[in-house]
mmCIF file of C-alpha atoms and ligand atoms in Angstrom:
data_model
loop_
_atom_site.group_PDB
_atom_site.id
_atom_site.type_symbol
_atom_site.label_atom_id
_atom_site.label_comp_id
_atom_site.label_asym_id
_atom_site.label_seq_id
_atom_site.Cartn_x
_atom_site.Cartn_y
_atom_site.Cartn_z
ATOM 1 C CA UNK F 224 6.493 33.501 -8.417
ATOM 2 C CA UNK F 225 4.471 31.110 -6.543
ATOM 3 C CA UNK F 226 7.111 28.659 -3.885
ATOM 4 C CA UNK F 227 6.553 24.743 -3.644
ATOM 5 C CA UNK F 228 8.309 22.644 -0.722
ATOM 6 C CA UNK F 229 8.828 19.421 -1.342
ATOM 7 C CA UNK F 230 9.584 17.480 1.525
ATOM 8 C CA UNK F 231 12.378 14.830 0.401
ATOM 9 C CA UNK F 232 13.973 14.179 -2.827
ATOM 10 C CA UNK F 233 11.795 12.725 -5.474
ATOM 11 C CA UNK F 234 12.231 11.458 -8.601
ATOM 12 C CA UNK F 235 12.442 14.565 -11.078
ATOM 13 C CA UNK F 236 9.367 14.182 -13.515
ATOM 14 C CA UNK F 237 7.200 15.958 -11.088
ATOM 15 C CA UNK F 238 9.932 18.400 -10.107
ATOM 16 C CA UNK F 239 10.791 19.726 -14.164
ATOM 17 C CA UNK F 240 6.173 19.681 -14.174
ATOM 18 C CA UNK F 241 6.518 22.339 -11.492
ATOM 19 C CA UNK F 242 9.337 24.388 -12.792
ATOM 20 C CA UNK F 243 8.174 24.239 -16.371
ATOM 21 C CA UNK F 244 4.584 26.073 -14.370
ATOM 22 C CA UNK F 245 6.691 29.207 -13.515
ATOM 23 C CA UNK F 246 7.235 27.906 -9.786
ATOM 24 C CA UNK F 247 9.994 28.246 -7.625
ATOM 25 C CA UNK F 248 10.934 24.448 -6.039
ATOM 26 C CA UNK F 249 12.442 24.226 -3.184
ATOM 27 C CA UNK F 250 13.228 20.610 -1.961
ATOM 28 C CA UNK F 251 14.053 19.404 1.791
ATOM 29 C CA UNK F 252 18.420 19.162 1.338
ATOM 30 C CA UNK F 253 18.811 16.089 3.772
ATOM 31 C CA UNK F 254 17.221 12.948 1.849
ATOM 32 C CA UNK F 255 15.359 11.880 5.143
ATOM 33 C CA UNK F 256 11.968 12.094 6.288
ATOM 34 C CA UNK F 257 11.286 15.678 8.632
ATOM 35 C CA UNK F 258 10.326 15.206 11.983
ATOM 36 C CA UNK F 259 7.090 17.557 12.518
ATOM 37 C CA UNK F 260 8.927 20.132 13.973
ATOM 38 C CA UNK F 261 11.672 20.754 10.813
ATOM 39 C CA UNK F 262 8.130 20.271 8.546
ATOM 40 C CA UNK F 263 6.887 23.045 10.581
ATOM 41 C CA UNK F 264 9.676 25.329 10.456
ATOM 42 C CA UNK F 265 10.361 24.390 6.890
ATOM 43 C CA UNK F 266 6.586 25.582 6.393
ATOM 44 C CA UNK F 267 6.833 29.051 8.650
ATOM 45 C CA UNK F 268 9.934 30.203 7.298
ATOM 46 C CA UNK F 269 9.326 29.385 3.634
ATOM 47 C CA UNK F 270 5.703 30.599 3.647
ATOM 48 C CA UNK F 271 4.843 28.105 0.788
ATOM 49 C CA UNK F 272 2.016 28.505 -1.576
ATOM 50 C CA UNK F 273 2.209 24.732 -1.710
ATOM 51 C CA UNK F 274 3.884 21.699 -0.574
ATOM 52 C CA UNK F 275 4.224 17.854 -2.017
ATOM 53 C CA UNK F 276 4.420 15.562 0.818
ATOM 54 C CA UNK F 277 4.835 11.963 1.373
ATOM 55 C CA UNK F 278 3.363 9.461 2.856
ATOM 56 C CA UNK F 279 6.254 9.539 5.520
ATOM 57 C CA UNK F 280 4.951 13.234 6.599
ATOM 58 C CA UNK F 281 2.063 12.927 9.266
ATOM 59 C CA UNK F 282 -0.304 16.115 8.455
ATOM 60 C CA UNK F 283 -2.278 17.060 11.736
ATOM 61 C CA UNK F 284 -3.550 20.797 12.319
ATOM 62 C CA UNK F 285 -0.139 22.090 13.579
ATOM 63 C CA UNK F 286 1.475 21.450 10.355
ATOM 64 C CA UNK F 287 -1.030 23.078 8.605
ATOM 65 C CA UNK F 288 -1.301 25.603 10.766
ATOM 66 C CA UNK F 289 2.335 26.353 9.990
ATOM 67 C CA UNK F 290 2.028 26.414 6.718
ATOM 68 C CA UNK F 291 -0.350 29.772 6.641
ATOM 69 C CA UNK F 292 -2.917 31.138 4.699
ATOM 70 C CA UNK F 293 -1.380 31.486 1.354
ATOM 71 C CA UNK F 294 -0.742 27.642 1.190
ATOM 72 C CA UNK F 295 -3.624 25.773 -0.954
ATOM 73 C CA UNK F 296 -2.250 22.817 -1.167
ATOM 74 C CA UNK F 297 -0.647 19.040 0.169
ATOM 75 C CA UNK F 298 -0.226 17.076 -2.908
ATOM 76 C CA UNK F 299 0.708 13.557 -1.030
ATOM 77 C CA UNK F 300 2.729 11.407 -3.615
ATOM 78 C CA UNK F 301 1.010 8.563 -2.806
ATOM 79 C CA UNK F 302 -2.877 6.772 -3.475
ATOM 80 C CA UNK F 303 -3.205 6.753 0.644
ATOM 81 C CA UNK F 304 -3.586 9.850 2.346
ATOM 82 C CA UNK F 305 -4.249 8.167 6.066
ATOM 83 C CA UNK F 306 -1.322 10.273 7.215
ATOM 84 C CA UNK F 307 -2.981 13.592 6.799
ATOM 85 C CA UNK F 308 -5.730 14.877 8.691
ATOM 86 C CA UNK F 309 -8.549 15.576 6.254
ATOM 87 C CA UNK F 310 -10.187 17.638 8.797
ATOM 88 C CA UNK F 311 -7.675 19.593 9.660
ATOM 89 C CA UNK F 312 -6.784 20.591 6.713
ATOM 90 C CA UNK F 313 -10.455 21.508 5.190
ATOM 91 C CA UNK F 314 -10.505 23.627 8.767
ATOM 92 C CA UNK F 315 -7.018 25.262 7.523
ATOM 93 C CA UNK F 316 -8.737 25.809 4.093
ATOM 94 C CA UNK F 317 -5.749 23.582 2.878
ATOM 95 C CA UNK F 318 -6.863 21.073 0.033
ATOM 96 C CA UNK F 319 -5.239 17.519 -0.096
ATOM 97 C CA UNK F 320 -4.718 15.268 -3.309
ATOM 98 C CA UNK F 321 -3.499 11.835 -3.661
ATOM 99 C CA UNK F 322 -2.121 10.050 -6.532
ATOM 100 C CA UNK F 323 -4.964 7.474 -7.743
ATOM 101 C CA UNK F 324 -4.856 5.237 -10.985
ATOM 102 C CA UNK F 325 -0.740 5.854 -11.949
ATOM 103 C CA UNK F 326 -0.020 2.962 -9.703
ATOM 104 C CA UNK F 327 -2.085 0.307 -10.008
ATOM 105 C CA UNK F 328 -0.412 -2.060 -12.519
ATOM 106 C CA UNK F 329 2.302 -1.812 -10.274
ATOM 107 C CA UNK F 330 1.168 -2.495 -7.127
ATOM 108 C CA UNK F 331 -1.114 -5.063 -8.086
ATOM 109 C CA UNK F 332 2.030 -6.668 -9.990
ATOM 110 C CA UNK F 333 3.509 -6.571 -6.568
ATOM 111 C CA UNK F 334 1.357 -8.104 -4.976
ATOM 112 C CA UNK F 335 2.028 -11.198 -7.034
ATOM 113 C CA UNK F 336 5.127 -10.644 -6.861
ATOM 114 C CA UNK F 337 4.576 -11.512 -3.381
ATOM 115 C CA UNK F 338 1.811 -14.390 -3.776
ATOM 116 C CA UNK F 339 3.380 -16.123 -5.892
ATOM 117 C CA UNK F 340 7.341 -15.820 -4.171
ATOM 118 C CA UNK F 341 5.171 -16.824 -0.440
ATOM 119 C CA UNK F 342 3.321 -19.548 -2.474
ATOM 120 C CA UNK F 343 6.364 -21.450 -4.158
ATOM 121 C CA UNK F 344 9.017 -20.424 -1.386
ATOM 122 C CA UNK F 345 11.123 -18.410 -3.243
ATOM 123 C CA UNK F 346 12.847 -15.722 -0.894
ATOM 124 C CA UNK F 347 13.347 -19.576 1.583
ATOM 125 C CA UNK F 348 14.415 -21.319 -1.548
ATOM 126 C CA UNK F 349 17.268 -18.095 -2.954
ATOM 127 C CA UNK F 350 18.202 -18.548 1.216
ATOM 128 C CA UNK F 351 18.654 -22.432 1.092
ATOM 129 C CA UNK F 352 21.038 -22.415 -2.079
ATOM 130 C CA UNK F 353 23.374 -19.673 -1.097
ATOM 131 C CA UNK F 354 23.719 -21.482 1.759
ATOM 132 C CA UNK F 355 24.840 -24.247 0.173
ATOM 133 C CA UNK F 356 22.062 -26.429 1.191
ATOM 134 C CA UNK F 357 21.392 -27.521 -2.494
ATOM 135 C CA UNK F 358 23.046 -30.962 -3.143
ATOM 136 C CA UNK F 359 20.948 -31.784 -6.066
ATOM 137 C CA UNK F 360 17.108 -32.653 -7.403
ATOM 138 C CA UNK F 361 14.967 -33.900 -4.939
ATOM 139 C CA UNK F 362 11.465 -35.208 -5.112
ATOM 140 C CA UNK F 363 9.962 -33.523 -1.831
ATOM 141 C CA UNK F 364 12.213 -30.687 -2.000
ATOM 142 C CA UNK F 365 10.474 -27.256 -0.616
ATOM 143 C CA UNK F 366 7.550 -28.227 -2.225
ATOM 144 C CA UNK F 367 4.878 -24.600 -2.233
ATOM 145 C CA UNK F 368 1.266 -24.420 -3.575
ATOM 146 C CA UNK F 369 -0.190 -23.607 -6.774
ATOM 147 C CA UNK F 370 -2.326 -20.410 -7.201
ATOM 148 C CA UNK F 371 -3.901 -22.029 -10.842
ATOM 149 C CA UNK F 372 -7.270 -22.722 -10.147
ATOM 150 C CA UNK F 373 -7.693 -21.439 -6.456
ATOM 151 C CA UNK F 374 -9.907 -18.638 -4.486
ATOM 152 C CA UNK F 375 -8.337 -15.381 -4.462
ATOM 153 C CA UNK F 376 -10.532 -13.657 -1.573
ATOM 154 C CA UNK F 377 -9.877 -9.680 -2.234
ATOM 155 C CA UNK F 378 -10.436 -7.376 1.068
ATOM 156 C CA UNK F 379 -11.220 -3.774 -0.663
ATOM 157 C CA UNK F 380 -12.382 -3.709 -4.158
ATOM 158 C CA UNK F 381 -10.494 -0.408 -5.088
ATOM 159 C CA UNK F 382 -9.107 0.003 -8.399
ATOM 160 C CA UNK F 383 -5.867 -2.395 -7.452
ATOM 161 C CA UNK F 384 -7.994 -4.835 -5.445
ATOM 162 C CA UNK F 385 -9.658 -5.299 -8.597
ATOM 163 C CA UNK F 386 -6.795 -5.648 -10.834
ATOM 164 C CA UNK F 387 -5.466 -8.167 -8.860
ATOM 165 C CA UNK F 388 -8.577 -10.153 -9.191
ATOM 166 C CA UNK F 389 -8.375 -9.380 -12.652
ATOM 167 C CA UNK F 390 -5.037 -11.088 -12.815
ATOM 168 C CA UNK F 391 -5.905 -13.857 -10.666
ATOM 169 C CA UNK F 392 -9.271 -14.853 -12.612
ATOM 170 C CA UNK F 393 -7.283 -14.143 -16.135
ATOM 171 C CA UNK F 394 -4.116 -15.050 -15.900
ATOM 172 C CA UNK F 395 -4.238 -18.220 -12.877
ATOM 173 C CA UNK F 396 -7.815 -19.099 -13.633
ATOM 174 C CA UNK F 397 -8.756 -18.380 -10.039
ATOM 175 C CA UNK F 398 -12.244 -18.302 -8.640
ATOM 176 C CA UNK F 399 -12.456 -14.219 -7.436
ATOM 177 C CA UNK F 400 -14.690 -13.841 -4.343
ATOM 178 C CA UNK F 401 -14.686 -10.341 -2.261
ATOM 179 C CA UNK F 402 -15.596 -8.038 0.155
ATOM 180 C CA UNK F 403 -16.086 -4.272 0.242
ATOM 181 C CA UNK F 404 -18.403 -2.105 1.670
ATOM 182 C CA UNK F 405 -19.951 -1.848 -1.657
ATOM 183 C CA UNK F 406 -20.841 -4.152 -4.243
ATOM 184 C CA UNK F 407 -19.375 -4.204 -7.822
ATOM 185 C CA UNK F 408 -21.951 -6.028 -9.864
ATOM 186 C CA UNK F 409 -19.812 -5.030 -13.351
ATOM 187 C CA UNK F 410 -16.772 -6.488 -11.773
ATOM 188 C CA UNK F 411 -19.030 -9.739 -10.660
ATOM 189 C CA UNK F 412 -20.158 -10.391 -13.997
ATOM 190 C CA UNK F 413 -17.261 -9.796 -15.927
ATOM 191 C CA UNK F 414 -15.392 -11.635 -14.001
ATOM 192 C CA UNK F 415 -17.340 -14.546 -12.362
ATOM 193 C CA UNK F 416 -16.837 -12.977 -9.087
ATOM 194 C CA UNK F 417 -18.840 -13.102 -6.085
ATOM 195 C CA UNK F 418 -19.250 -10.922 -3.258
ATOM 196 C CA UNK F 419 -19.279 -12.144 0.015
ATOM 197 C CA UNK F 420 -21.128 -9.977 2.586
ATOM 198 C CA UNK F 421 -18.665 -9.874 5.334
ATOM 199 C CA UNK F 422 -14.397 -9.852 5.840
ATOM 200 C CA UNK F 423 -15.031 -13.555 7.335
ATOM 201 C CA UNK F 424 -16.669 -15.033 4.911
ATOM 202 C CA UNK F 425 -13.800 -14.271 2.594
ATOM 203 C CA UNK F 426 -11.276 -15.090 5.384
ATOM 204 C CA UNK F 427 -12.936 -18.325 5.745
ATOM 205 C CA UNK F 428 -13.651 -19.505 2.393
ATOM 206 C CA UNK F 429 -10.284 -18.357 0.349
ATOM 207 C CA UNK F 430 -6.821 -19.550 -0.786
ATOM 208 C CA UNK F 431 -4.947 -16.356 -0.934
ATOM 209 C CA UNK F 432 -6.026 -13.147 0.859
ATOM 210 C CA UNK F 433 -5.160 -10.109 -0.457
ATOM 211 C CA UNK F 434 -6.047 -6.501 1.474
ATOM 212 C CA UNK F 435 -6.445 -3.624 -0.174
ATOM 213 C CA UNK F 436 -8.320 -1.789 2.097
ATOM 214 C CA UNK F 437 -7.235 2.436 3.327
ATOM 215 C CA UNK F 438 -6.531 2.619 6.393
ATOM 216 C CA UNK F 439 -9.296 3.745 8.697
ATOM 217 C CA UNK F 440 -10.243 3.689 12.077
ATOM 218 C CA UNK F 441 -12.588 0.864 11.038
ATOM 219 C CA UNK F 442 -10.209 -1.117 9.287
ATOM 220 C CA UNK F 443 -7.144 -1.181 11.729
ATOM 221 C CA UNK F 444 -6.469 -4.572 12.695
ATOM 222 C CA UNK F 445 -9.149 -5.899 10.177
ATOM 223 C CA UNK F 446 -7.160 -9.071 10.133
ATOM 224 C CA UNK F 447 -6.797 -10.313 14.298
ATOM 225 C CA UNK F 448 -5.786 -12.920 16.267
ATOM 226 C CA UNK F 449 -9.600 -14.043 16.035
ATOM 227 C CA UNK F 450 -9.954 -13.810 11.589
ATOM 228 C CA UNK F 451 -6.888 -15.204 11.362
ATOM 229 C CA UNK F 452 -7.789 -18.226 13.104
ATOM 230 C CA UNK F 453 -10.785 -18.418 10.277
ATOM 231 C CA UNK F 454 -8.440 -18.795 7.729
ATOM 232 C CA UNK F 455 -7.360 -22.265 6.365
ATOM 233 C CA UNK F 456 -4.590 -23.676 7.578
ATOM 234 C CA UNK F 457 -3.711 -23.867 4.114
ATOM 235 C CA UNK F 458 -4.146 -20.078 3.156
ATOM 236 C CA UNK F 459 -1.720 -17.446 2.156
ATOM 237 C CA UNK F 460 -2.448 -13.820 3.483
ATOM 238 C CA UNK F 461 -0.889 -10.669 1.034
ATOM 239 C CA UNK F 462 -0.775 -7.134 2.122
ATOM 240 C CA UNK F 463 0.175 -4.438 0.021
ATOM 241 C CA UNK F 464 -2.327 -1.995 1.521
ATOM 242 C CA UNK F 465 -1.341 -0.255 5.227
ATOM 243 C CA UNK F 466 0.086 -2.319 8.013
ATOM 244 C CA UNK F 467 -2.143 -1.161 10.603
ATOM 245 C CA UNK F 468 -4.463 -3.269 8.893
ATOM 246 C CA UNK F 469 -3.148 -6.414 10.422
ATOM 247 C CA UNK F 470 -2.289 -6.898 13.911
ATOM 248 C CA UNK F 471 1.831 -7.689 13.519
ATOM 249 C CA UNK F 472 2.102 -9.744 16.402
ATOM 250 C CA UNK F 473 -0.822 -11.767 15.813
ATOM 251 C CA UNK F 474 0.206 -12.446 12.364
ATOM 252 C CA UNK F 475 3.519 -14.018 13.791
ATOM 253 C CA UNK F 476 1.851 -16.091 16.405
ATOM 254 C CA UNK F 477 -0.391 -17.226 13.576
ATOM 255 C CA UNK F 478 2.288 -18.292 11.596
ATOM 256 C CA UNK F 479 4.497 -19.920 14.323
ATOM 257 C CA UNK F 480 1.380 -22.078 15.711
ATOM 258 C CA UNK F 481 1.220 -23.019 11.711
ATOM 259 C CA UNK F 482 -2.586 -21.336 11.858
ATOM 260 C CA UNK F 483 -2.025 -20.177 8.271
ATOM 261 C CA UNK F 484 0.550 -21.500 5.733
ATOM 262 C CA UNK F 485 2.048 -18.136 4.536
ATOM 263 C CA UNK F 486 1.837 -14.403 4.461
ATOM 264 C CA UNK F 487 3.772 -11.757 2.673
ATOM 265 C CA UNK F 488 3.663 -8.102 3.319
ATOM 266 C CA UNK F 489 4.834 -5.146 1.755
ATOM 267 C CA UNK F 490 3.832 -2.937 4.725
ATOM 268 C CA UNK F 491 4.105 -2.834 8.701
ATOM 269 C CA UNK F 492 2.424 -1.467 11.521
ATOM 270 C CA UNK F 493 4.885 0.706 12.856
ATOM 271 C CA UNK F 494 7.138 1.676 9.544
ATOM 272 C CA UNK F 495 9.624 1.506 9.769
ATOM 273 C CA UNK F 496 10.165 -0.744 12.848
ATOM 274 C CA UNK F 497 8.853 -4.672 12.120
ATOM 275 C CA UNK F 498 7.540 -7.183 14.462
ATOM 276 C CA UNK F 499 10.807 -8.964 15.841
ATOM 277 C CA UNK F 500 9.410 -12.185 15.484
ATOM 278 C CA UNK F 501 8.630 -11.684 12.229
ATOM 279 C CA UNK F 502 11.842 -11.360 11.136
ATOM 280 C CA UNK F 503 12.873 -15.072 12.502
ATOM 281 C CA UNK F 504 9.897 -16.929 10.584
ATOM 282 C CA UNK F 505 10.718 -18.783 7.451
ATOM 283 C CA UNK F 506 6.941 -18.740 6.307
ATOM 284 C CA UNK F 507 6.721 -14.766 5.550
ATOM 285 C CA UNK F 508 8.068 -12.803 3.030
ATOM 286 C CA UNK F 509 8.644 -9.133 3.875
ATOM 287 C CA UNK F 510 9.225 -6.194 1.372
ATOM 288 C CA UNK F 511 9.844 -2.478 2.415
ATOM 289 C CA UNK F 512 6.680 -0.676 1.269
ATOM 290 C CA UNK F 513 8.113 -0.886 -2.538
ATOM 291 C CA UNK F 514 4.682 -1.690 -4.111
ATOM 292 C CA UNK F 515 4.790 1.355 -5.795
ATOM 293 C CA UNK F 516 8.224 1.508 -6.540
ATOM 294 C CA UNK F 517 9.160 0.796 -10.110
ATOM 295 C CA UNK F 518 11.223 3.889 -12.330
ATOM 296 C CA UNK F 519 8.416 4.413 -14.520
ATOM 297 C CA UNK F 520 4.998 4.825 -11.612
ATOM 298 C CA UNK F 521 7.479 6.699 -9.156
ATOM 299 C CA UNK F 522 7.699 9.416 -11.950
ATOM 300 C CA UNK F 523 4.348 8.953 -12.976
ATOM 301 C CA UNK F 524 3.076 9.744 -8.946
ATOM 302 C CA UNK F 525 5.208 12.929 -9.029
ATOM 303 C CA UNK F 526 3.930 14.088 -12.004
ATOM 304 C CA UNK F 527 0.527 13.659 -10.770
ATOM 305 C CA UNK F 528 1.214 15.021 -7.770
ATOM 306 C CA UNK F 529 2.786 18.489 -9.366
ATOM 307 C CA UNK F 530 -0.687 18.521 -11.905
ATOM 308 C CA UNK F 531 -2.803 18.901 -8.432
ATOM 309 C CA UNK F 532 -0.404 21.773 -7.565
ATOM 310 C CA UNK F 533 -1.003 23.191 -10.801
ATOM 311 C CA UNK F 534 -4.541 23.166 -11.119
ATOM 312 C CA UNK F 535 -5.164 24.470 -6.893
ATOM 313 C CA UNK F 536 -2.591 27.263 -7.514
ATOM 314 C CA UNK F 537 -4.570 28.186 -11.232
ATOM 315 C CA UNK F 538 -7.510 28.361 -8.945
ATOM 316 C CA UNK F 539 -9.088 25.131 -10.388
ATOM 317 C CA UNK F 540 -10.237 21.529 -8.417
ATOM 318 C CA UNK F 541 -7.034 19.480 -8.332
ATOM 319 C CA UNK F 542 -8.043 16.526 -10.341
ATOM 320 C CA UNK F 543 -7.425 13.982 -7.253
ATOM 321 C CA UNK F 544 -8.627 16.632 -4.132
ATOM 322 C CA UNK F 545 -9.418 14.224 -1.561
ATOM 323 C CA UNK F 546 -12.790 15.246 0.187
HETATM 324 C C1 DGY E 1386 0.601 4.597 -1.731
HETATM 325 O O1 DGY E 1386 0.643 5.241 -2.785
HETATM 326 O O2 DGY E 1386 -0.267 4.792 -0.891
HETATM 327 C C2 DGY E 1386 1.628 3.540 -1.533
HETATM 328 O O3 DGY E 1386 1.582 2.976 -0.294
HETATM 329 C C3 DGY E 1386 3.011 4.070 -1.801
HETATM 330 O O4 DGY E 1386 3.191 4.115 -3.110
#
């Protein structure tokens, strides 16, 4: 009977998928993340024909080393994959999937979640009543910004950079301008979009910013001391992609000196540690990498996840094999 490892408790959907194959699951007992040497002795001892990982496990050669020649497999539950080495694990002859397309609504709801709580100063606003602040209706009162009617500028037009531009354009009548390294001429026309050719031209020219970029050696730091000083004083900045993507500290001396108006992130550069000064700023809203995390796309992400096992271990291409 083929043996899965699954590194941390997930939520069961995926779990009953594997069992329900005819495979044996065995699931990491402590609830916390593995350091690489308990991954690796997890993987030696249990001699695995695959694992599901997260995006918490950081994949370099030595893990899959460890895990040995019968494993086919690391099904990440997650749409990134930037913490496994692609490389390493082709040289292993260990495929990779992600989880692609069961997330989306939810993230890109997210990331209005976020927009829109930075944009109309709700997390500062929940903070100011409980503290008793709140002595009645006032005219100038924590007054935010409206996203009706504004430029959304979208960094990465993946499938949730493009459903938030979706929502934007539909739901706020916003004006949709972006940049990838390839252009979308569909998505342009369908939704009055325009492409800009570079990051700063979006940087420069929108409202709200909102990355969904991977991670990649090209895009860490994307958004710097330097872009973020393109930005308008009035902008908002949203990340719900990786935090590497933004320089941390920058971002907080940004929003001290009042060089943008806002940012909210869902994700850090160092997860789980967070920029100190961060944490003192009234002008950012921070969530803990929960983009993903509604009942109904966690299950849907594990499920997805255990179909990529299922199809590598029947000796078919996992529907999501990362190349
Ligand atoms: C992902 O899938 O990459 C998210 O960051 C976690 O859901």
């Amino acid at each position: 009977m083929p043996k899965i490892f699954v590194t941390r408790k997930i939520p069961e959907a995926g779990i009953s998928k594997l069992k329900s194959a005819g495979y044996e699951v065995e699931i990491n007992p402590a609830d916390k993340v593995l350091s690489k040497d308990e991954l690796i002795s997890y993987l030696k001892k249990g001699k695995y024909d695959a694992a599901l990982v997260l995006l918490t496990d950081k994949l370099d050669a030595d893990v899959f080393q460890a895990a040995g020649p019968q494993c086919k497999i690391f099904a990440n539950m997650a749409v990134g994959f930037d913490n496994a080495d692609i490389e390493a694990a082709k040289k292993a002859g260990i495929m990779v999937s992600n989880t692609p397309g069961v997330l989306t609504n939810t993230v890109a709801e997210h990331t209005f979640a976020l927009m829109l709580a930075i944009a109309h100063r709700v997390a500062e606003a929940d903070r100011f009543t409980r503290a008793g602040k709140y002595h009645g209706w006032e005219p100038m009162m924590l007054l935010g910004t409206d996203l009706s009617c504004k430029t959304i500028g979208i960094l990465g037009l993946g499938k949730i950079g493009s459903r938030v531009a979706y929502h934007a354009v539909k739901g706020f009548n916003a004006k949709a301008i972006y940049y990838d390294v390839k252009r979308d001429e569909n998505f342009e026309r369908e939704l009055r979009a325009t492409f800009r050719a570079t990051p700063e031209e979006v940087l420069r020219e929108a409202d709200f910013v909102s990355i969904h970029v991977p991670l990649l050696p090209a895009t860490h730091h994307l958004i710097n001391a330097e872009r973020l000083r393109m930005m308008k004083p009035t902008a908002y900045l949203i990340n719900t992609s990786r935090g590497p993507v933004i320089d941390e500290k920058a971002l907080a001396e940004a929003l001290q000196n009042k060089i943008i108006k806002g940012a909210a992130i869902d994700v850090f550069e160092n997860e789980p540690a967070i920029e100190p000064a961060l944490l003192k700023l009234e002008n950012i809203i921070l969530t803990p990498h929960i983009a993903s995390a509604t009942e109904a796309t966690r299950d849907k992400m594990t499920e997805l996840a255990a179909e990529n096992i299922i199809a590598a271990l029947s000796g078919q291409t996992p529907p999501n094999l990362v190349r």
